[in-house]
Short mmCIF file of C-alpha atoms and ligand atoms in Angstrom, two decimals:
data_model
loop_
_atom_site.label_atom_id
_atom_site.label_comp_id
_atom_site.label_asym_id
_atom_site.label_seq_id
_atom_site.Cartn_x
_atom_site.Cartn_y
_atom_site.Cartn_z
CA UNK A 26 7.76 21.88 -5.78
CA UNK A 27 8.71 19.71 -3.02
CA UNK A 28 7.00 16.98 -1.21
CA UNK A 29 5.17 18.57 1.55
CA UNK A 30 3.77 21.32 -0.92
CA UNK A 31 2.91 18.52 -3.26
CA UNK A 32 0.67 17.30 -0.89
CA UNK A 33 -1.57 20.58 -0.53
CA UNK A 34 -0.95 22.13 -3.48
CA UNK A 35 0.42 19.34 -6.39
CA UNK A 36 -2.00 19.67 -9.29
CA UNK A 37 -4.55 21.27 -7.35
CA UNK A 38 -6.59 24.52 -8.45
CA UNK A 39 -9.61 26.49 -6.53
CA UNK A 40 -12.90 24.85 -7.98
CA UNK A 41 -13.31 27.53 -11.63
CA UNK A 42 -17.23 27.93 -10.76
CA UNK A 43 -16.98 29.19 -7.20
CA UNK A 44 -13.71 30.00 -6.37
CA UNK A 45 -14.24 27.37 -3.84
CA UNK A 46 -10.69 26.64 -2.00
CA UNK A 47 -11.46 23.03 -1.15
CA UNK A 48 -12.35 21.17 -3.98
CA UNK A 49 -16.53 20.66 -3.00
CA UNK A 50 -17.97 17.02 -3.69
CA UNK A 51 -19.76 16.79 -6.98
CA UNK A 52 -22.27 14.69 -5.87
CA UNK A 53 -23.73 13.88 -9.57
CA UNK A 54 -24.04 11.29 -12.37
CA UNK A 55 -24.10 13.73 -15.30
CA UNK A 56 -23.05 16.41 -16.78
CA UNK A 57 -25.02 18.97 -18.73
CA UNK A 58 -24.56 19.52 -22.77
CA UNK A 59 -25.23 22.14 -24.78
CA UNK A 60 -25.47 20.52 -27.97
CA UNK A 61 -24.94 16.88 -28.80
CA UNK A 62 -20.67 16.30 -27.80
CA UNK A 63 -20.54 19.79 -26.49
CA UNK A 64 -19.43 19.84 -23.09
CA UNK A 65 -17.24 21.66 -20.14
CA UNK A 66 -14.80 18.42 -20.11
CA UNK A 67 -17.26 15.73 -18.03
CA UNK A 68 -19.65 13.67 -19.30
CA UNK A 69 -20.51 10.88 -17.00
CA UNK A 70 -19.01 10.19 -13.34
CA UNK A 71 -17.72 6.49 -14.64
CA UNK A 72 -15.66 8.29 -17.17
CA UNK A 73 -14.35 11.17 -14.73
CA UNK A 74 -15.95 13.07 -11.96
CA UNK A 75 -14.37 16.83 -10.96
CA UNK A 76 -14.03 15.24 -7.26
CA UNK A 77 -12.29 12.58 -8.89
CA UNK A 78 -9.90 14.32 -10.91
CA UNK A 79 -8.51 16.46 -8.19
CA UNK A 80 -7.52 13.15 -6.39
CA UNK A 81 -6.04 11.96 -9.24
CA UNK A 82 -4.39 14.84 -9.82
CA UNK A 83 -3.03 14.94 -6.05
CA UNK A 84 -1.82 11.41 -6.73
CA UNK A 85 -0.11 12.26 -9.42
CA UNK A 86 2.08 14.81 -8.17
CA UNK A 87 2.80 12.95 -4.99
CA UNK A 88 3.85 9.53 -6.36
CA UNK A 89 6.33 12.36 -9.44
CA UNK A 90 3.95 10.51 -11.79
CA UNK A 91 1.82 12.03 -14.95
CA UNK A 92 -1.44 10.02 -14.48
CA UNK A 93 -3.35 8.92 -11.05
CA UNK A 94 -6.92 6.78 -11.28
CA UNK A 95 -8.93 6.66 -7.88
CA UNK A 96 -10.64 3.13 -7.59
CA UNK A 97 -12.91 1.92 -5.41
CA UNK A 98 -10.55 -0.09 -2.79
CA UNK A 99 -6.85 -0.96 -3.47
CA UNK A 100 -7.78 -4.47 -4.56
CA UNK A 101 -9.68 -3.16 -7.34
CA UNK A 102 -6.50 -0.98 -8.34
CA UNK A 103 -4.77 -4.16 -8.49
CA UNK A 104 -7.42 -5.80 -10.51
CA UNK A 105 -7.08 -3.22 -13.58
CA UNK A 106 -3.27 -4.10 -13.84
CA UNK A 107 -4.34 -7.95 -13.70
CA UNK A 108 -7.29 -7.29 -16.36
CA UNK A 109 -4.38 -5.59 -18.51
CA UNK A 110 -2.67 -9.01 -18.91
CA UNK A 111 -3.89 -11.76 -21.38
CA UNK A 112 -4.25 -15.74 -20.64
CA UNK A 113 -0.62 -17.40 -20.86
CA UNK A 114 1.28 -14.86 -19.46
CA UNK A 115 3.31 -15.20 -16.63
CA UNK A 116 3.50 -12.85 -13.22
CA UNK A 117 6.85 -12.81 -11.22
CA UNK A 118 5.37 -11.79 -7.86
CA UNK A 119 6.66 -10.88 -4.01
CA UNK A 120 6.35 -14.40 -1.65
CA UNK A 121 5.68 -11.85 1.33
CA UNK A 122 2.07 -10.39 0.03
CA UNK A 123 -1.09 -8.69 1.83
CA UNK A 124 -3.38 -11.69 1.66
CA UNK A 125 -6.32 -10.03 -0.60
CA UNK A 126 -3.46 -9.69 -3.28
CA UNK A 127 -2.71 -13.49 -3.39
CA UNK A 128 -5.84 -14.79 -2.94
CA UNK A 129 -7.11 -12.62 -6.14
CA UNK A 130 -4.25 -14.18 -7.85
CA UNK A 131 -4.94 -17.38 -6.83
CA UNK A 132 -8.27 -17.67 -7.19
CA UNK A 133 -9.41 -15.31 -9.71
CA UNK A 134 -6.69 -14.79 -12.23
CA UNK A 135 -5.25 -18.10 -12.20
CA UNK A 136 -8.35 -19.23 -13.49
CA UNK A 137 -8.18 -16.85 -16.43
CA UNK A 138 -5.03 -18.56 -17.58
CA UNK A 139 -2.74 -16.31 -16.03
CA UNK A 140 0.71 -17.95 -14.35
CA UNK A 141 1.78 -16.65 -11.29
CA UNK A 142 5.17 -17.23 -9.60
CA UNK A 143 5.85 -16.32 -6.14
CA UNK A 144 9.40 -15.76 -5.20
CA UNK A 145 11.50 -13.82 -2.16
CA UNK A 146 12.91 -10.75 -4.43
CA UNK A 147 14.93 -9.81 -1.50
CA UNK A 148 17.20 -11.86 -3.23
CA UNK A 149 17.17 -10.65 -7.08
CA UNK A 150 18.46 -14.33 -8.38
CA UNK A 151 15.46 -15.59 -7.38
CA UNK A 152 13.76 -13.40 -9.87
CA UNK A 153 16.08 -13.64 -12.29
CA UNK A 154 15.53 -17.72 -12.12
CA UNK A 155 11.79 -17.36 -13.23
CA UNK A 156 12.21 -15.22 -16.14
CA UNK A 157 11.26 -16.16 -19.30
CA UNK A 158 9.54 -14.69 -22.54
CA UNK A 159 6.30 -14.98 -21.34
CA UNK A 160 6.57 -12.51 -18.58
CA UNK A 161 4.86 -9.77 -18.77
CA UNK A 162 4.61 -8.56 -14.94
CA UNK A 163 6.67 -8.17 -11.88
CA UNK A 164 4.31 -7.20 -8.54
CA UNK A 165 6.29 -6.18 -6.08
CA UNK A 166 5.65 -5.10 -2.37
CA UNK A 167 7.94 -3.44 -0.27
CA UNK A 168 8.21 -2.95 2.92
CA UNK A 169 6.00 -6.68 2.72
CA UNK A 170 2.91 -7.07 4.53
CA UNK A 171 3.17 -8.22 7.52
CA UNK A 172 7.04 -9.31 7.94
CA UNK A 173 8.47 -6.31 6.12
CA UNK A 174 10.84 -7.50 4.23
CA UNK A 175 12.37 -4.87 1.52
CA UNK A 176 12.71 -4.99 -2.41
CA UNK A 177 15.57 -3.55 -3.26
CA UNK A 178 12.90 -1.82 -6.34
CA UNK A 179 15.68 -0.48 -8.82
CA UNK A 180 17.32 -3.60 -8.92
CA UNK A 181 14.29 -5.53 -9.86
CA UNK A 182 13.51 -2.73 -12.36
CA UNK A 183 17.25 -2.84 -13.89
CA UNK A 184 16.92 -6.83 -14.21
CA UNK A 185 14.22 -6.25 -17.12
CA UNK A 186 14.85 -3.14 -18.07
CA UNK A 187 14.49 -2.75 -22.29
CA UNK A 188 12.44 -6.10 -21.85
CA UNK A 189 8.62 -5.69 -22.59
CA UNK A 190 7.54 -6.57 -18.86
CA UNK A 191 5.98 -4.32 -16.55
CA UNK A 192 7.21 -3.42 -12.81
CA UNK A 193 4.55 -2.45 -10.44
CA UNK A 194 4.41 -1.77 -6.75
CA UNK A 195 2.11 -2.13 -4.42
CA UNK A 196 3.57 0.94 -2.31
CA UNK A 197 0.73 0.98 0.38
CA UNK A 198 3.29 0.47 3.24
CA UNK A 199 5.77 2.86 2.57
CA UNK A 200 3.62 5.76 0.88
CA UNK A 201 5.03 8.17 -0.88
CA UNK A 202 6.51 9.67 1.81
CA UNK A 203 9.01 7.27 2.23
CA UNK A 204 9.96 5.81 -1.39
CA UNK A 205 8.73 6.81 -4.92
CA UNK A 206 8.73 3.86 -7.28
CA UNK A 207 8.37 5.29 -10.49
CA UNK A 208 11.62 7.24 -9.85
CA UNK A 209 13.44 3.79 -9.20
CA UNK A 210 12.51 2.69 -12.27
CA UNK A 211 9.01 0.68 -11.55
CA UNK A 212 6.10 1.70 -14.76
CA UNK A 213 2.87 1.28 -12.10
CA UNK A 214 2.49 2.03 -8.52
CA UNK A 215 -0.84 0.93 -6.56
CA UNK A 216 -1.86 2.05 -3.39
CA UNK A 217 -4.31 0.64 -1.22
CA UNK A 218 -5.40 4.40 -0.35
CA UNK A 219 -7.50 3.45 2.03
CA UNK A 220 -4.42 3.31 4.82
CA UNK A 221 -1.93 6.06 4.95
CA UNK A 222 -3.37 8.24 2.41
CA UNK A 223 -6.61 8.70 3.68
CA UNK A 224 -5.20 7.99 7.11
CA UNK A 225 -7.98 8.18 9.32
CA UNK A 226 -9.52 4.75 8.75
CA UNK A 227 -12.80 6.17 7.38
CA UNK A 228 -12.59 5.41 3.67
CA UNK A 229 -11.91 2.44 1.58
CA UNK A 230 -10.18 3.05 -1.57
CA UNK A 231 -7.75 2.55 -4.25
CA UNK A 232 -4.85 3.77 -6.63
CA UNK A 233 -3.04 3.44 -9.50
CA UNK A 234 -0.52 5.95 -10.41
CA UNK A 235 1.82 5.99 -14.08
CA UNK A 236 4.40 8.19 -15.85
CA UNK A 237 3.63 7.23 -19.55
CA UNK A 238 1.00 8.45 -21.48
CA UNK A 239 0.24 4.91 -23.82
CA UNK A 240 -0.08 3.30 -20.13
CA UNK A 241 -1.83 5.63 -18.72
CA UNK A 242 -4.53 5.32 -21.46
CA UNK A 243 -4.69 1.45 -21.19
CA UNK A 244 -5.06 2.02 -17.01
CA UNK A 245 -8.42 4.46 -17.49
CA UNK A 246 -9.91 2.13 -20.05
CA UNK A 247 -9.62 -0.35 -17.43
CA UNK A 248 -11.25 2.23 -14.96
CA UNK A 249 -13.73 3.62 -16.82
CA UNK A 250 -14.52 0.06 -19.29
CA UNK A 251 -14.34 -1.75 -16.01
CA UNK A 252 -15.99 0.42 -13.79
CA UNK A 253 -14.32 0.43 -10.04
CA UNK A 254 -14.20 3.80 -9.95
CA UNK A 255 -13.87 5.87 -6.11
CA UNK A 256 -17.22 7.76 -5.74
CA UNK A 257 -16.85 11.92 -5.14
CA UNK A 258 -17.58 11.41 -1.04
CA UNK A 259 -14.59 8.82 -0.72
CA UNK A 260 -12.31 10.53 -2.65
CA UNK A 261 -12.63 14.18 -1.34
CA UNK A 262 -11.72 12.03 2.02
CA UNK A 263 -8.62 10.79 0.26
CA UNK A 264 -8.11 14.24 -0.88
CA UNK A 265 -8.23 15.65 2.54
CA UNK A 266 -6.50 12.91 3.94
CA UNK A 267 -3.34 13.39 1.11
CA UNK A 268 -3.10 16.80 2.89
CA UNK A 269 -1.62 15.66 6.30
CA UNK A 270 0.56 12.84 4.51
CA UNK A 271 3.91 14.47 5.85
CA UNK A 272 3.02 15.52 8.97
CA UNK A 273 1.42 12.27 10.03
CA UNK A 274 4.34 9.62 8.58
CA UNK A 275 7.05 11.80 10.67
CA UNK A 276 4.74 10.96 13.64
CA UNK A 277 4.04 7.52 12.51
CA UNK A 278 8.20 7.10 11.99
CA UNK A 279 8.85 8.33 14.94
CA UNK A 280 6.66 6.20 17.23
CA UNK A 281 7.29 2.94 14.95
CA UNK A 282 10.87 3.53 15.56
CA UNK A 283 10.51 3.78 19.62
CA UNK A 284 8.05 0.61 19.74
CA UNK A 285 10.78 -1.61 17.62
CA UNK A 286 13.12 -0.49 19.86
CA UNK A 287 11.11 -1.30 22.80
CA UNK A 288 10.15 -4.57 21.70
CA UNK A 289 13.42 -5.67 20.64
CA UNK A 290 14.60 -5.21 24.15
CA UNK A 291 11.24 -6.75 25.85
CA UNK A 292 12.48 -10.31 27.55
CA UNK A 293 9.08 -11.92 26.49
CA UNK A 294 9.90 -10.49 23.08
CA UNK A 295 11.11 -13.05 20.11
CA UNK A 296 12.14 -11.33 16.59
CA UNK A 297 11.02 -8.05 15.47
CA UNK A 298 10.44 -6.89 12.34
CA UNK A 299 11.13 -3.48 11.68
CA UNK A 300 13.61 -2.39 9.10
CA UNK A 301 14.82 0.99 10.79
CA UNK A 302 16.90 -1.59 13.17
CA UNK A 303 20.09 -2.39 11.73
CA UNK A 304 19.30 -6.41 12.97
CA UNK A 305 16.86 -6.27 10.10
CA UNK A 306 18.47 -8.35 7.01
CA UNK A 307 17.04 -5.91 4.35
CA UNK A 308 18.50 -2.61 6.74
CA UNK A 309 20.91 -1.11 4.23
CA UNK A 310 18.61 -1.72 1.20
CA UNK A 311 15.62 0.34 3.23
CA UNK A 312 18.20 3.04 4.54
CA UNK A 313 19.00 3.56 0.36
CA UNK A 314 15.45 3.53 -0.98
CA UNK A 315 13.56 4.69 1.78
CA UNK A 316 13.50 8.27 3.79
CA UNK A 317 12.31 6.79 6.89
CA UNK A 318 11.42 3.18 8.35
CA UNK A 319 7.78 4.22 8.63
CA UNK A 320 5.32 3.02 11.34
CA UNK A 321 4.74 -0.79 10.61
CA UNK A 322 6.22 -3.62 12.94
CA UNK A 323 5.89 -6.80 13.05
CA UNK A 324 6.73 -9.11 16.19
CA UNK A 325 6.48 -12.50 17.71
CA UNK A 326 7.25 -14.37 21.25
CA UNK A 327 9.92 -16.16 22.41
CA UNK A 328 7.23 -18.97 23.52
CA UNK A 329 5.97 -18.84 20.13
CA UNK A 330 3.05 -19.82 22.05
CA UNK A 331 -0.43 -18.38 20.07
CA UNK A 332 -1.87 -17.89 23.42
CA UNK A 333 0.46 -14.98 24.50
CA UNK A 334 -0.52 -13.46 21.32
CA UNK A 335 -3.88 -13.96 22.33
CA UNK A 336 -3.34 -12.88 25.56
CA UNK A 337 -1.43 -9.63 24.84
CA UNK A 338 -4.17 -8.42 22.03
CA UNK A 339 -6.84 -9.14 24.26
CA UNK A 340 -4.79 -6.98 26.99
CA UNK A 341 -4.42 -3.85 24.74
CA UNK A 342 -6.15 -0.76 26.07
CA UNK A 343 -4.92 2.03 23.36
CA UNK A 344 -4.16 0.06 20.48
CA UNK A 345 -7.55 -1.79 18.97
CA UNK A 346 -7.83 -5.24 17.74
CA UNK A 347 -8.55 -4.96 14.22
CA UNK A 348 -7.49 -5.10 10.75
CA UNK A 349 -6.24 -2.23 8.63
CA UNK A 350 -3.50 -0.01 9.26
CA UNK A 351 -2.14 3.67 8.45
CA UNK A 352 -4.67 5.34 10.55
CA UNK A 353 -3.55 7.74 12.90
CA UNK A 354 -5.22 5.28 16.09
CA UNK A 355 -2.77 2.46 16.52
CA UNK A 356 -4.07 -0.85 15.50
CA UNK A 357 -3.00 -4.18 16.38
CA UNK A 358 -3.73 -7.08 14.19
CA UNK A 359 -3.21 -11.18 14.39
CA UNK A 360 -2.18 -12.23 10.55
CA UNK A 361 -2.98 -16.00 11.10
CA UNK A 362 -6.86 -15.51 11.94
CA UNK A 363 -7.13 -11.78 10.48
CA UNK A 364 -5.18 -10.11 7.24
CA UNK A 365 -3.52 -13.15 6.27
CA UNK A 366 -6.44 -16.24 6.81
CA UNK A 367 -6.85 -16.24 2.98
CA UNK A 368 -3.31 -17.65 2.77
CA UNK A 369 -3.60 -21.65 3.32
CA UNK A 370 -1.55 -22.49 6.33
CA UNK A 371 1.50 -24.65 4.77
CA UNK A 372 2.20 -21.43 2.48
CA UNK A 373 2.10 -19.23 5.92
CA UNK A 374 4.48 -21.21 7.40
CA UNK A 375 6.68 -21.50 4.70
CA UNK A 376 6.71 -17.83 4.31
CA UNK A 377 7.51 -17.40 8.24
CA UNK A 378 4.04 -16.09 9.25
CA UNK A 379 3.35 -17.93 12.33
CA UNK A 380 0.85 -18.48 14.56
CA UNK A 381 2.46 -16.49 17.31
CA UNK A 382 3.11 -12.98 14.71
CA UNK A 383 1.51 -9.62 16.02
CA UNK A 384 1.47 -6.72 13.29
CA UNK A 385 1.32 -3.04 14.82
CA UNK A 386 0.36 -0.23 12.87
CA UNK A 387 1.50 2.73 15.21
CA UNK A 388 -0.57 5.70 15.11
CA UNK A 389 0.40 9.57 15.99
CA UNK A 390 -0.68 9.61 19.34
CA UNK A 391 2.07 10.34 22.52
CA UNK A 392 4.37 7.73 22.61
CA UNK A 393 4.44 7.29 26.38
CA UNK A 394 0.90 5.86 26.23
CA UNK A 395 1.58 3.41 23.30
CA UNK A 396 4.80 2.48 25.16
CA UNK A 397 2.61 2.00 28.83
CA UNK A 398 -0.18 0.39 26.66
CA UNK A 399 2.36 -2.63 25.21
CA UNK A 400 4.02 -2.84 28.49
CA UNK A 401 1.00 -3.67 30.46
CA UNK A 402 -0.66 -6.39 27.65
CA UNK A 403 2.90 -8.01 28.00
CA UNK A 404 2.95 -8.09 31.54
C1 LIG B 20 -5.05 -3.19 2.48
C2 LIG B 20 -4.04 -3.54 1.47
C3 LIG B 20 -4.42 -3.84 0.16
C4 LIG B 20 -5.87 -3.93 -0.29
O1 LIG B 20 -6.48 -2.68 -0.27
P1 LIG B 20 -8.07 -2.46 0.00
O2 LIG B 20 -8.20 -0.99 -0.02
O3 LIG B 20 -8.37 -3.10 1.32
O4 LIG B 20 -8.77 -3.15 -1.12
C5 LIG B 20 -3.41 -4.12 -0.77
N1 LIG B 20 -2.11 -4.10 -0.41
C6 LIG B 20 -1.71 -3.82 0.85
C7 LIG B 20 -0.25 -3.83 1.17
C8 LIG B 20 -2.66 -3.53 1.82
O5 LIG B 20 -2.26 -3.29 3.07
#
């Protein structure tokens, strides 16, 4: 099957009682029994929910893995792979992270005795340099949130390949539309579902999808021992959101594409990042691993001045102000004071997020009215 029928059709069945062609919310706890241990497959909604399942089963097939798990936002995906870990072990992770991400494993996990360093993989030396027997996990993100850099992913994988460490990817920018970890090599991808899958900014929620069985048992115990679990309501969203997956990213592509473009030729305009423009350092890695450039960019002013970011966001008429992204409304979002304020400011502007960056998520809707809409908040 390929990817467009994955999305309507990958591991999904009519519901068996009804016939029912959308799978219908099973909006309960428990499950009957007809004798003590004698059941129709569910027991309890922790432990799996038929709402639930079908999710995971869409996941699944989508990301060409064996197992999904639907949690209750993406950080709590990312919490089961922490929770998987035990105190002395060390974490390799992406410099260039979505802010939640660090500041759980700063603040949480650190605290638990775990060892986290945080290095630019662009450059694979740099993970290669940190390696030693007591890692256990690489996190990688790619395209990064918000300066999208890229990972080249099967590199990092080959670099520990054989070695008992585990590669996972947060793949929430690209979905899987544009890149399939597991098929580079990675053992864990994690989506924060709650942007381009369920795409319509209505649901917060989480994933964790694996190809190996022994994995996959250790991820539900987390799930179901843990208990983040995505409720039936939020995941038939993400279930109906899945659905649309291809036909929204070619719109989001498309537009992202035209706005770098504009921007990079905008006099006010300072660097852009985008990495469907061949200016982008990472270009040829992203043109390899990814099938499009997607619809995130990233920009700041030749002033560098924080008030003409202030000024231009306050300006916007079509995009909104606000955080999130992979909706099909355009967004526009300030890293410093929004997405990124859990990051202390030294580490910001080490990493190159200044005061002055503007993140864009770029929706589906004509691109003559995004276009009008940047060109008046610049003016
Ligand atoms: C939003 C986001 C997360 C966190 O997901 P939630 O659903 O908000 O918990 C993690 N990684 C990336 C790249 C994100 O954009």
């Amino acid at each position: 099957m390929k990817f467009n029928t994955k999305t309507i059709h990958g591991n999904q069945h009519h519901d068996p009682s009804t016939g029912a062609v959308m799978m219908p919310i099973y909006q309960t706890s428990t499950f009957a029994q007809s004798s003590p241990g004698v059941h129709q497959g569910y027991e309890y909604s922790r432990g799996a929910n038929p709402t639930r399942s079908a999710l995971e089963g869409a996941l699944a097939s989508i990301e060409n893995g064996t197992h999904g798990f639907a949690f209750g936002s993406g950080l709590a995906a990312t919490d089961s792979v922490m929770k998987m870990l035990n105190p002395g072990d060390e974490i390799i992770a992406m410099d260039d992270l979505y802010g939640g991400s660090y500041r759980m494993f700063t603040r949480i996990y650190t605290k638990y005795g775990l060892n986290f360093h945080f290095v630019d993989m662009t450059n694979s030396q740099n993970v290669l340099d940190k390696l030693t027997s007591k890692t256990k996990l690489i996190w990688i993100e790619t395209p990064t949130n918000p300066l999208m850099k890229i990972v080249d992913i099967q590199a990092v994988c080959d670099l520990v390949k054989g070695k008992d460490i585990l590669v996972a990817v947060d793949n929430t920018f690209a979905s899987p539309y544009l890149q399939n970890p597991l098929d580079l090599g990675a053992d864990i991808v994690m989506h924060s579902a709650t942007k381009y899958l369920g795409g319509h900014s209505d649901v917060v929620a989480g994933a964790i999808i694996v190809k190996n069985e022994e994995l996959a048992e250790k991820v539900h115990f987390q799930l179901f021992a843990g208990g983040g679990i995505l409720g039936p309501q939020d995941s038939y969203l993400v279930l109906r959101g899945i659905k649309t997956l291809h036909v929204r990213m070619q719109r989001h592509c498309e537009n992202g594409r035209k706005v770098a473009e504009f921007l990079s030729k905008h006099p006010k305009i300072g660097s852009v990042f985008y990495p469907g423009l061949e200016s982008h350092p990472n270009h040829e890695v992203a043109k390899r691993q990814m099938k499009d450039f997607g619809g995130m960019v990233s920009f700041n002013f030749k002033s560098g001045a924080r008030k003409d970011a202030d000024q231009f966001l306050e300006n916007l008429k079509v995009f909104t102000l606000a955080e999130s992204l992979g909706g099909v409304e355009s967004l526009a979002n300030h890293p410093t004071t929004m997405t990124h304020a859990s990051i202390p400011a030294e580490k910001r502007a080490e990493t190159g997020i200044t005061d002055d960056l503007v993140r864009l998520s770029v929706g589906i809707e004509d691109i003559e009215d995004l276009l009008e809409d940047l060109k008046q908040a610049l003016g």
